[in-house]
Short mmCIF file of C-alpha atoms and ligand atoms in Angstrom, two decimals:
data_model
loop_
_atom_site.label_atom_id
_atom_site.label_comp_id
_atom_site.label_asym_id
_atom_site.label_seq_id
_atom_site.Cartn_x
_atom_site.Cartn_y
_atom_site.Cartn_z
CA MET A 1 159.40 30.08 145.07
CA HIS A 2 160.48 33.67 145.24
CA ASN A 3 159.59 34.20 141.58
CA LYS A 4 155.94 33.57 142.29
CA THR A 5 153.45 36.30 142.68
CA ILE A 6 151.32 36.92 145.71
CA LYS A 7 148.38 35.41 143.92
CA GLU A 8 150.31 32.25 143.07
CA LEU A 9 151.80 31.99 146.67
CA SER A 10 148.28 32.36 148.10
CA THR A 11 147.07 29.36 146.04
CA LEU A 12 150.07 27.27 147.20
CA LEU A 13 149.45 28.23 150.88
CA HIS A 14 145.74 27.43 150.67
CA ALA A 15 146.53 24.06 148.96
CA LYS A 16 149.00 23.36 151.80
CA GLN A 17 151.76 22.95 149.27
CA VAL A 18 153.90 25.31 151.21
CA SER A 19 153.53 26.65 154.71
CA ALA A 20 153.82 30.26 155.78
CA THR A 21 156.63 29.26 158.04
CA GLU A 22 158.60 27.71 155.14
CA LEU A 23 157.89 30.69 152.91
CA THR A 24 159.01 33.14 155.68
CA ARG A 25 162.14 31.14 156.34
CA HIS A 26 162.90 31.22 152.59
CA TYR A 27 162.67 34.99 152.41
CA LEU A 28 164.56 35.56 155.72
CA ASP A 29 167.38 33.49 154.29
CA ARG A 30 167.43 35.48 151.10
CA ILE A 31 167.39 38.79 153.10
CA ALA A 32 170.36 37.54 155.28
CA ALA A 33 172.39 36.71 152.10
CA SER A 34 171.56 39.82 150.16
CA GLY A 35 173.87 42.79 149.60
CA HIS A 36 171.52 45.58 148.64
CA ASN A 37 171.22 47.31 152.02
CA ALA A 38 167.48 47.21 151.49
CA PHE A 39 166.61 46.16 155.12
CA LEU A 40 167.21 48.29 158.13
CA ASP A 41 165.80 45.80 160.71
CA VAL A 42 164.84 42.21 160.77
CA ASN A 43 163.52 40.26 163.70
CA GLU A 44 163.47 36.55 162.67
CA GLU A 45 161.82 35.36 165.89
CA LEU A 46 158.86 37.69 165.52
CA SER A 47 158.51 37.01 161.75
CA LEU A 48 158.41 33.31 162.41
CA ALA A 49 155.86 33.66 165.27
CA GLN A 50 153.71 35.52 162.82
CA ALA A 51 154.14 32.83 160.22
CA ARG A 52 153.20 30.09 162.78
CA ALA A 53 150.03 31.99 163.55
CA ALA A 54 149.29 32.22 159.84
CA ASP A 55 149.71 28.55 159.47
CA GLU A 56 147.24 28.01 162.26
CA ARG A 57 144.73 30.15 160.58
CA LEU A 58 145.30 28.33 157.27
CA ALA A 59 144.84 24.98 159.01
CA ALA A 60 141.65 26.15 160.70
CA GLY A 61 140.18 27.35 157.34
CA LEU A 62 140.12 30.94 158.67
CA ALA A 63 142.58 32.31 156.10
CA GLY A 64 142.05 35.21 153.66
CA PRO A 65 143.87 35.79 150.36
CA LEU A 66 146.87 37.47 152.09
CA THR A 67 147.19 35.17 155.09
CA GLY A 68 150.75 33.77 155.25
CA ILE A 69 152.13 36.12 152.56
CA PRO A 70 155.28 37.85 153.67
CA ILE A 71 155.58 41.73 153.37
CA ALA A 72 158.16 44.22 154.40
CA HIS A 73 157.41 47.77 155.47
CA LYS A 74 159.04 51.02 154.46
CA ASP A 75 160.72 52.35 157.64
CA ILE A 76 158.22 55.30 157.64
CA PHE A 77 155.50 53.11 158.98
CA VAL A 78 155.85 52.60 162.69
CA THR A 79 155.87 49.01 163.92
CA ARG A 80 155.82 47.28 167.30
CA GLY A 81 158.77 44.81 167.52
CA TRP A 82 160.93 46.40 164.77
CA ARG A 83 162.73 49.77 164.99
CA SER A 84 161.05 52.65 163.28
CA THR A 85 163.78 55.03 162.19
CA ALA A 86 162.54 57.03 159.03
CA ALA A 87 166.17 56.21 158.00
CA SER A 88 167.29 59.07 160.32
CA LYS A 89 169.88 59.14 163.06
CA MET A 90 167.23 61.12 164.92
CA LEU A 91 165.20 57.96 165.33
CA GLY A 92 168.08 55.47 165.16
CA ASN A 93 166.95 53.36 168.16
CA TYR A 94 163.27 54.29 168.29
CA VAL A 95 160.76 51.52 168.91
CA SER A 96 157.21 52.49 168.57
CA PRO A 97 154.66 51.42 171.19
CA PHE A 98 152.00 50.95 168.43
CA ASP A 99 151.55 49.82 164.84
CA ALA A 100 150.66 52.15 161.93
CA THR A 101 147.08 51.49 160.78
CA VAL A 102 148.43 50.03 157.55
CA VAL A 103 150.78 47.65 159.38
CA GLY A 104 147.95 46.62 161.71
CA LYS A 105 145.55 45.91 158.74
CA PHE A 106 148.11 43.73 157.07
CA ALA A 107 148.75 41.85 160.33
CA ASP A 108 145.02 41.39 160.78
CA ALA A 109 144.88 39.92 157.33
CA GLY A 110 147.53 37.39 158.51
CA MET A 111 150.48 38.76 156.48
CA VAL A 112 153.89 38.15 157.88
CA THR A 113 156.20 41.12 158.49
CA LEU A 114 159.76 40.45 157.20
CA GLY A 115 161.29 43.62 158.55
CA LYS A 116 161.76 47.32 157.89
CA LEU A 117 163.03 48.81 154.64
CA ASN A 118 165.60 51.46 153.94
CA CYS A 119 164.42 54.78 152.41
CA ASP A 120 165.54 58.35 152.13
CA GLU A 121 165.58 60.10 155.51
CA PHE A 122 162.01 61.10 156.40
CA ALA A 123 161.24 60.13 152.77
CA MET A 124 162.99 63.17 151.41
CA GLY A 125 164.86 62.24 148.27
CA SER A 126 164.74 60.55 144.90
CA SER A 127 167.75 58.15 145.14
CA ASN A 128 167.68 56.59 148.61
CA GLU A 129 171.11 58.20 149.15
CA ASN A 130 169.76 60.44 151.88
CA SER A 131 169.43 57.49 154.34
CA ALA A 132 171.50 57.80 157.53
CA PHE A 133 172.15 54.14 157.12
CA GLY A 134 173.73 54.13 153.71
CA ALA A 135 172.50 53.99 150.17
CA VAL A 136 170.54 51.01 148.70
CA ARG A 137 171.86 49.37 145.58
CA ASN A 138 169.60 48.75 142.56
CA PRO A 139 169.34 44.99 142.05
CA TRP A 140 169.51 45.46 138.32
CA ASP A 141 172.85 47.23 138.45
CA ALA A 142 174.79 47.64 141.60
CA LEU A 143 176.16 50.96 140.37
CA ALA A 144 172.81 52.52 139.99
CA VAL A 145 170.50 54.05 142.51
CA PRO A 146 167.20 52.26 143.28
CA GLY A 147 165.29 55.53 143.19
CA GLY A 148 163.63 57.02 146.17
CA SER A 149 162.38 57.68 148.57
CA SER A 150 160.96 54.11 148.76
CA GLY A 151 164.22 52.73 147.35
CA GLY A 152 164.51 49.81 149.84
CA SER A 153 160.92 48.80 149.12
CA ALA A 154 161.45 48.70 145.31
CA ALA A 155 164.90 46.93 145.60
CA ALA A 156 163.45 44.35 148.02
CA VAL A 157 160.64 43.48 145.65
CA ALA A 158 162.92 43.49 142.52
CA ALA A 159 165.55 41.31 144.25
CA ARG A 160 162.79 38.88 145.39
CA LEU A 161 163.56 39.52 149.00
CA ALA A 162 159.86 40.05 149.57
CA PRO A 163 156.85 39.47 147.38
CA ALA A 164 155.29 42.75 148.55
CA ALA A 165 156.36 45.93 150.27
CA THR A 166 154.71 49.10 151.53
CA GLY A 167 155.86 52.47 150.23
CA THR A 168 154.87 56.09 150.65
CA ASP A 169 154.63 58.69 147.95
CA THR A 170 154.65 62.47 148.60
CA GLY A 171 155.90 63.53 145.29
CA GLY A 172 156.78 60.29 143.49
CA SER A 173 158.30 58.04 146.06
CA ILE A 174 156.34 54.89 145.11
CA ARG A 175 156.21 55.48 141.38
CA GLN A 176 159.88 56.46 140.75
CA PRO A 177 161.60 53.73 142.59
CA ALA A 178 159.05 51.24 141.16
CA ALA A 179 160.12 52.50 137.74
CA PHE A 180 163.88 52.33 138.48
CA CYS A 181 163.62 48.81 139.85
CA GLY A 182 161.24 47.38 137.20
CA ILE A 183 158.34 46.60 139.55
CA THR A 184 154.76 47.76 139.93
CA GLY A 185 153.50 50.40 142.46
CA ILE A 186 150.41 52.49 142.95
CA LYS A 187 149.99 55.70 144.80
CA PRO A 188 146.30 55.88 145.62
CA THR A 189 144.13 58.96 145.73
CA TYR A 190 145.14 61.11 148.64
CA GLY A 191 143.14 60.09 151.74
CA ARG A 192 142.49 56.42 150.54
CA VAL A 193 145.17 54.94 152.84
CA SER A 194 145.47 55.94 156.48
CA ARG A 195 148.46 58.10 157.32
CA PHE A 196 148.15 57.19 161.03
CA GLY A 197 151.55 55.81 162.09
CA MET A 198 153.19 56.95 158.94
CA ILE A 199 156.06 59.29 160.05
CA ALA A 200 154.94 62.65 158.62
CA PHE A 201 156.85 64.41 155.89
CA ALA A 202 154.33 66.71 154.08
CA SER A 203 150.90 65.74 155.45
CA SER A 204 148.78 67.19 152.59
CA LEU A 205 150.80 65.11 150.10
CA ASP A 206 151.87 61.97 151.96
CA GLN A 207 150.09 58.79 150.82
CA GLY A 208 150.93 55.10 151.41
CA GLY A 209 150.54 52.46 148.72
CA PRO A 210 151.60 48.90 147.78
CA MET A 211 154.61 47.88 145.76
CA ALA A 212 154.68 44.44 144.16
CA ARG A 213 155.59 42.77 140.90
CA THR A 214 152.15 42.80 139.24
CA ALA A 215 149.11 45.00 139.09
CA GLU A 216 147.00 42.04 140.22
CA ASP A 217 149.15 41.79 143.39
CA CYS A 218 148.87 45.41 144.05
CA ALA A 219 145.10 45.21 143.88
CA LEU A 220 145.05 42.43 146.43
CA LEU A 221 147.26 44.54 148.71
CA LEU A 222 145.24 47.65 148.29
CA ASN A 223 142.09 45.79 149.28
CA GLU A 224 143.60 45.45 152.76
CA MET A 225 145.46 48.67 152.89
CA ALA A 226 142.79 51.15 151.92
CA GLY A 227 139.75 52.27 153.93
CA PHE A 228 138.53 54.91 156.37
CA ASP A 229 140.49 55.44 159.52
CA GLU A 230 139.05 57.69 162.24
CA ARG A 231 142.56 58.26 163.52
CA ASP A 232 143.57 60.10 160.33
CA SER A 233 141.68 63.42 159.97
CA THR A 234 142.06 63.44 156.19
CA SER A 235 140.99 59.85 155.67
CA LEU A 236 138.29 59.51 153.06
CA THR A 237 134.88 57.93 153.57
CA VAL A 238 134.00 56.71 150.08
CA GLU A 239 132.92 53.34 151.22
CA GLN A 240 129.12 53.11 151.59
CA GLY A 241 127.81 51.36 154.63
CA ASN A 242 131.21 49.86 155.45
CA VAL A 243 131.29 47.88 152.24
CA ARG A 244 134.97 47.67 151.24
CA GLU A 245 135.99 48.43 147.75
CA ASP A 246 137.30 45.56 145.73
CA PHE A 247 140.13 47.01 143.71
CA ALA A 248 140.51 43.76 141.75
CA ARG A 249 136.93 43.84 140.52
CA ASP A 250 137.77 45.33 137.12
CA LEU A 251 141.07 43.68 136.41
CA HIS A 252 139.64 41.61 133.49
CA GLN A 253 137.73 44.41 131.75
CA PRO A 254 138.82 44.89 128.13
CA LEU A 255 140.36 48.26 127.20
CA THR A 256 138.32 48.90 124.01
CA GLY A 257 137.41 52.48 123.78
CA LEU A 258 139.73 53.66 126.44
CA ARG A 259 140.86 57.20 125.82
CA ILE A 260 144.45 57.73 126.86
CA GLY A 261 145.64 61.32 127.22
CA VAL A 262 149.32 61.84 126.36
CA PRO A 263 150.49 65.20 127.80
CA LYS A 264 152.78 66.97 125.33
CA GLU A 265 154.66 68.50 128.30
CA TYR A 266 155.72 65.04 129.41
CA PHE A 267 157.60 64.36 126.06
CA GLY A 268 159.56 67.54 125.58
CA GLU A 269 163.10 68.58 126.13
CA GLY A 270 164.77 66.71 128.98
CA LEU A 271 163.19 63.38 128.35
CA ALA A 272 165.82 60.79 127.55
CA ALA A 273 165.52 59.14 124.07
CA ASP A 274 165.66 55.63 125.46
CA VAL A 275 162.92 56.34 128.10
CA GLU A 276 160.80 57.94 125.41
CA GLN A 277 161.11 54.96 123.13
CA ALA A 278 160.11 52.44 125.78
CA VAL A 279 157.09 54.55 126.84
CA ARG A 280 155.95 55.07 123.27
CA ALA A 281 156.23 51.37 122.56
CA ALA A 282 153.97 50.78 125.57
CA LEU A 283 151.47 53.29 124.31
CA ASP A 284 151.44 51.41 120.97
CA GLU A 285 150.64 48.27 122.99
CA PHE A 286 147.62 49.94 124.45
CA VAL A 287 146.37 50.90 121.01
CA LYS A 288 146.58 47.19 120.05
CA LEU A 289 144.48 46.47 123.16
CA GLY A 290 141.76 48.77 121.82
CA ALA A 291 142.71 52.14 123.37
CA THR A 292 142.97 55.49 121.51
CA LEU A 293 145.73 58.10 122.18
CA VAL A 294 144.67 61.70 122.55
CA GLU A 295 147.25 64.49 122.80
CA ILE A 296 146.48 66.70 125.81
CA SER A 297 148.23 69.63 127.54
CA LEU A 298 149.01 70.04 131.19
CA PRO A 299 150.44 73.53 130.85
CA LYS A 300 151.49 73.97 134.49
CA THR A 301 153.74 70.93 134.60
CA ALA A 302 157.01 72.88 134.87
CA LEU A 303 155.58 74.87 137.86
CA SER A 304 155.05 71.73 139.83
CA ILE A 305 158.71 71.72 140.84
CA PRO A 306 158.82 75.17 142.51
CA VAL A 307 155.35 74.73 143.98
CA TYR A 308 156.19 71.29 145.46
CA TYR A 309 159.57 72.44 146.75
CA ILE A 310 157.78 75.24 148.58
CA ILE A 311 154.83 73.30 149.98
CA ALA A 312 156.61 70.05 150.93
CA PRO A 313 159.41 71.83 152.90
CA ALA A 314 156.87 74.15 154.51
CA GLU A 315 154.96 71.23 155.89
CA ALA A 316 158.13 69.27 156.67
CA SER A 317 159.49 72.10 158.79
CA SER A 318 156.35 72.11 160.81
CA ASN A 319 156.07 68.32 161.11
CA LEU A 320 159.71 67.84 162.04
CA SER A 321 159.64 70.44 164.76
CA ARG A 322 158.57 67.63 167.13
CA PHE A 323 162.02 66.06 166.97
CA ASP A 324 163.71 68.28 169.56
CA GLY A 325 165.59 65.90 171.76
CA VAL A 326 162.89 65.96 174.35
CA ARG A 327 160.10 63.86 172.97
CA TYR A 328 161.63 61.42 170.55
CA GLY A 329 164.92 59.73 169.82
CA TYR A 330 168.30 61.24 169.61
CA ARG A 331 169.57 63.90 172.06
CA ALA A 332 173.00 65.50 171.71
CA PRO A 333 175.25 64.15 174.46
CA GLU A 334 176.76 67.49 175.39
CA TYR A 335 175.09 71.01 175.61
CA THR A 336 175.05 74.09 177.80
CA ASP A 337 171.34 74.95 178.07
CA LEU A 338 167.95 74.17 176.54
CA GLN A 339 168.44 76.18 173.41
CA ASP A 340 171.83 74.63 172.88
CA MET A 341 170.44 71.19 173.36
CA TYR A 342 167.80 71.80 170.70
CA LYS A 343 170.30 73.18 168.30
CA LYS A 344 172.93 70.43 168.77
CA THR A 345 170.33 67.68 168.75
CA ARG A 346 168.82 68.82 165.45
CA ALA A 347 172.18 69.65 163.91
CA GLN A 348 173.48 66.17 164.73
CA GLY A 349 170.39 64.13 164.32
CA PHE A 350 169.12 65.34 160.95
CA GLY A 351 170.95 64.75 157.74
CA LYS A 352 171.85 67.46 155.21
CA GLU A 353 168.81 67.17 152.95
CA VAL A 354 166.41 67.26 155.88
CA GLN A 355 168.15 70.33 157.32
CA ARG A 356 167.93 71.96 153.99
CA ARG A 357 164.18 71.43 153.76
CA ILE A 358 163.60 72.64 157.31
CA MET A 359 165.43 75.86 156.43
CA VAL A 360 163.58 76.37 153.18
CA GLY A 361 160.26 75.55 154.78
CA THR A 362 160.80 77.92 157.72
CA TYR A 363 161.83 80.66 155.30
CA VAL A 364 158.74 80.37 153.09
CA LEU A 365 156.52 80.29 156.13
CA CYS A 366 157.98 83.28 157.88
CA HIS A 367 156.29 86.70 158.17
CA GLY A 368 156.97 88.71 155.09
CA TYR A 369 157.54 85.70 152.74
CA TYR A 370 154.44 83.73 153.55
CA ASP A 371 152.34 85.62 150.99
CA ALA A 372 155.08 85.76 148.38
CA TYR A 373 155.93 82.05 148.42
CA TYR A 374 153.53 79.83 150.37
CA VAL A 375 150.28 81.39 149.46
CA GLN A 376 151.35 81.71 145.72
CA ALA A 377 152.34 78.01 145.74
CA GLN A 378 148.99 77.04 147.15
CA LYS A 379 147.22 79.02 144.40
CA ILE A 380 149.27 77.38 141.70
CA ARG A 381 148.60 74.07 143.23
CA ARG A 382 144.94 74.52 142.66
CA LEU A 383 145.55 75.50 138.99
CA ILE A 384 147.62 72.32 138.53
CA ALA A 385 144.70 70.25 139.82
CA ASP A 386 142.32 72.22 137.54
CA ASP A 387 144.51 71.23 134.49
CA PHE A 388 143.96 67.60 135.32
CA GLN A 389 140.20 68.02 135.78
CA ALA A 390 139.94 69.85 132.34
CA ALA A 391 141.71 66.96 130.68
CA PHE A 392 139.54 64.34 132.35
CA ARG A 393 136.41 66.23 131.58
CA ASP A 394 137.06 67.00 127.97
CA LYS A 395 139.50 64.66 126.55
CA CYS A 396 140.50 61.42 128.25
CA ASP A 397 139.83 58.66 130.78
CA VAL A 398 143.45 58.35 132.01
CA ILE A 399 146.73 59.95 131.36
CA MET A 400 149.95 58.18 130.46
CA GLY A 401 153.66 59.25 130.22
CA PRO A 402 157.04 58.53 131.75
CA VAL A 403 157.58 58.32 135.49
CA ALA A 404 161.04 59.95 135.28
CA PRO A 405 163.00 61.69 132.59
CA THR A 406 165.80 59.05 132.67
CA VAL A 407 166.50 55.56 133.84
CA ALA A 408 168.19 55.22 137.22
CA TRP A 409 171.34 57.28 137.51
CA ASP A 410 174.65 56.22 139.01
CA LEU A 411 175.12 56.10 142.75
CA GLY A 412 176.74 59.48 143.66
CA ALA A 413 175.96 61.15 140.37
CA LYS A 414 173.61 63.70 141.81
CA ALA A 415 174.39 63.29 145.51
CA ASP A 416 175.80 66.79 145.83
CA ASP A 417 173.30 68.51 143.66
CA PRO A 418 169.85 68.80 145.24
CA VAL A 419 168.44 70.79 142.39
CA ALA A 420 169.31 68.05 139.89
CA ASN A 421 167.49 65.60 142.12
CA TYR A 422 164.44 67.93 142.31
CA LEU A 423 164.30 68.36 138.55
CA ALA A 424 164.07 64.58 138.08
CA ASP A 425 160.69 64.62 139.85
CA ILE A 426 159.10 66.70 137.13
CA PHE A 427 156.56 63.99 136.00
CA THR A 428 155.45 62.83 139.40
CA LEU A 429 155.01 66.00 141.44
CA SER A 430 151.89 67.33 139.80
CA THR A 431 149.91 64.11 140.38
CA SER A 432 150.74 64.45 144.09
CA LEU A 433 149.90 68.07 144.26
CA ALA A 434 146.50 67.35 142.73
CA GLY A 435 145.95 64.33 145.11
CA LEU A 436 145.32 61.99 142.17
CA PRO A 437 146.12 58.31 141.99
CA GLY A 438 149.10 57.33 139.84
CA MET A 439 150.95 54.12 139.20
CA SER A 440 154.11 52.84 137.60
CA ILE A 441 154.48 49.60 135.56
CA PRO A 442 157.60 48.25 134.01
CA VAL A 443 157.64 48.75 130.19
CA GLY A 444 161.23 48.05 129.03
CA PHE A 445 164.84 49.04 129.55
CA GLY A 446 167.13 51.85 128.71
CA GLN A 447 169.60 51.71 125.77
CA GLY A 448 173.36 51.64 125.44
CA GLU A 449 175.94 49.79 127.29
CA LYS A 450 175.18 51.58 130.61
CA ASN A 451 171.43 51.76 130.53
CA ALA A 452 170.47 48.41 128.88
CA LYS A 453 169.85 46.81 132.26
CA ARG A 454 168.14 49.80 133.84
CA PRO A 455 164.32 49.48 133.77
CA VAL A 456 161.87 52.07 132.44
CA GLY A 457 158.46 52.74 134.05
CA LEU A 458 155.23 53.89 132.48
CA GLN A 459 153.16 56.23 134.58
CA ILE A 460 149.36 55.84 134.51
CA ILE A 461 147.39 58.65 136.15
CA GLY A 462 143.69 58.55 136.81
CA ASN A 463 141.04 60.80 138.28
CA TYR A 464 140.10 60.63 141.97
CA PHE A 465 139.11 57.06 143.08
CA ALA A 466 140.04 55.52 139.74
CA GLU A 467 142.50 53.02 141.32
CA ALA A 468 140.47 49.98 140.04
CA LYS A 469 140.64 51.39 136.56
CA LEU A 470 144.40 51.98 136.70
CA LEU A 471 144.91 48.41 137.98
CA ASN A 472 142.69 47.10 135.26
CA ILE A 473 144.68 48.91 132.63
CA ALA A 474 148.02 47.75 134.04
CA HIS A 475 146.78 44.21 134.44
CA GLN A 476 145.59 44.08 130.82
CA TYR A 477 149.05 45.29 129.71
CA GLN A 478 150.69 42.62 131.84
CA GLN A 479 148.66 39.91 130.23
CA VAL A 480 150.25 40.65 126.88
CA THR A 481 153.78 41.61 127.90
CA ASP A 482 156.39 40.15 130.19
CA TRP A 483 158.43 43.07 131.50
CA HIS A 484 156.93 42.52 134.92
CA GLN A 485 158.29 38.93 134.93
CA ARG A 486 161.91 39.85 134.15
CA ALA A 487 164.33 39.43 137.00
CA PRO A 488 167.75 40.97 137.62
CA ASP A 489 170.73 38.71 136.93
CA GLY A 490 171.30 36.16 139.62
CA VAL A 491 167.83 36.36 141.09
N1 LIG B 501 161.63 63.20 145.55
C1 LIG B 501 160.58 63.90 146.18
C2 LIG B 501 161.18 64.55 147.44
O1 LIG B 501 162.32 64.54 147.63
C3 LIG B 501 159.51 63.03 146.52
C4 LIG B 501 159.76 62.27 147.80
C5 LIG B 501 158.54 61.43 148.30
O2 LIG B 501 157.61 61.24 147.49
N2 LIG B 501 158.51 61.06 149.49
O3 LIG B 501 160.60 65.28 148.12
#
């Protein structure tokens, strides 16, 4: 049952061959028996109540394509009924009085919430090791990180603890864990998916998206997830006259004539040979499907690291100022006065990486450094976006390359080296800075004794609003390959 896609499960539910309650029970049992530390909160009673409601809708003939399908949410989305912690001690016992827009939309579609998923604290990280509630294990190899920050989401889908999960991507946090766990994930164009109720990290970059095993499933999920939200001031209004975009509409288009831009900067020094081989083999597969490869240049790629690690901490330092021991969550038990209460609360409530970012962010925003760092970074951010526009205008329809320079690394390997973590984001940050949609699909495994079971992801980047095209491209690849069907041992 748990190896079926959402599409297949939906058919079974509508044919009454399985009930939402049975399906939910099945996944809850798998979650209870799992050892990946992917879930931070489950509430079986509530999940089963949602499942019963879905069964009633199915029986009444009022069901949509996602009714009765279980989903789990990254613990960055706030939820009624499940704790919403952002994987931080600061929000360890926080229960939100409302649902994030995305959570509400999926509930309205009749999906069943299985629980909340572990992640890096406030979505800051690339390995899920920054969670206040412990690291997540990669289902393919218990010694490897699952990637981050949506590591719990990727691990849950890969281990078949949920057929679908939500993720958020600020600089790669959907794409990179999807790659490390061998699943499919898409970060939509900035503004496509509402940020209302998504605990803020860097608001000009944060974007929610679906994670599942196939591109087709991601399309079905995005159909519910995307759309204008008046409660999000940067929500986009592309839909005309309230007609919802169907992201599955182009899945079956042939790829003949597709021009794939291959950035030379994504294949230089630092890219592991085994990742390069799997990515190049995938590119060859696209040529067989009728596409042509064009070499392109994205000359500012290397600058995306300093630019992102100025802008994201700057926004984080501002966003996280609300966690002061007064308004939300944790408060230090002992203090002398108000200042002391703020200091102790924030020193005890935030983890190391979060504190580091707040300090960097405060520094680059302060008088005297603002022009030298923050304003410069904003200017280069524009130039990075311009490079993509030049490529799409003159050379190619989409861009492909690796998601990350290596396969998943060992747990602990970079835990004390923040810069090593930041450098591993090199291929995903510029897409986020430009606000472009990007996805990751599984295209093989690493090599050698250690890496042979660690998945490799291919990144597909499109121009603004090109999600349906990206999903079409990924779906066509998944029709002729079976990487997306592989399962970790014992699953
Ligand atoms: N790894 C990046 C960071 O640590 C991206 C995280 C994300 O996309 N949320 O900021």
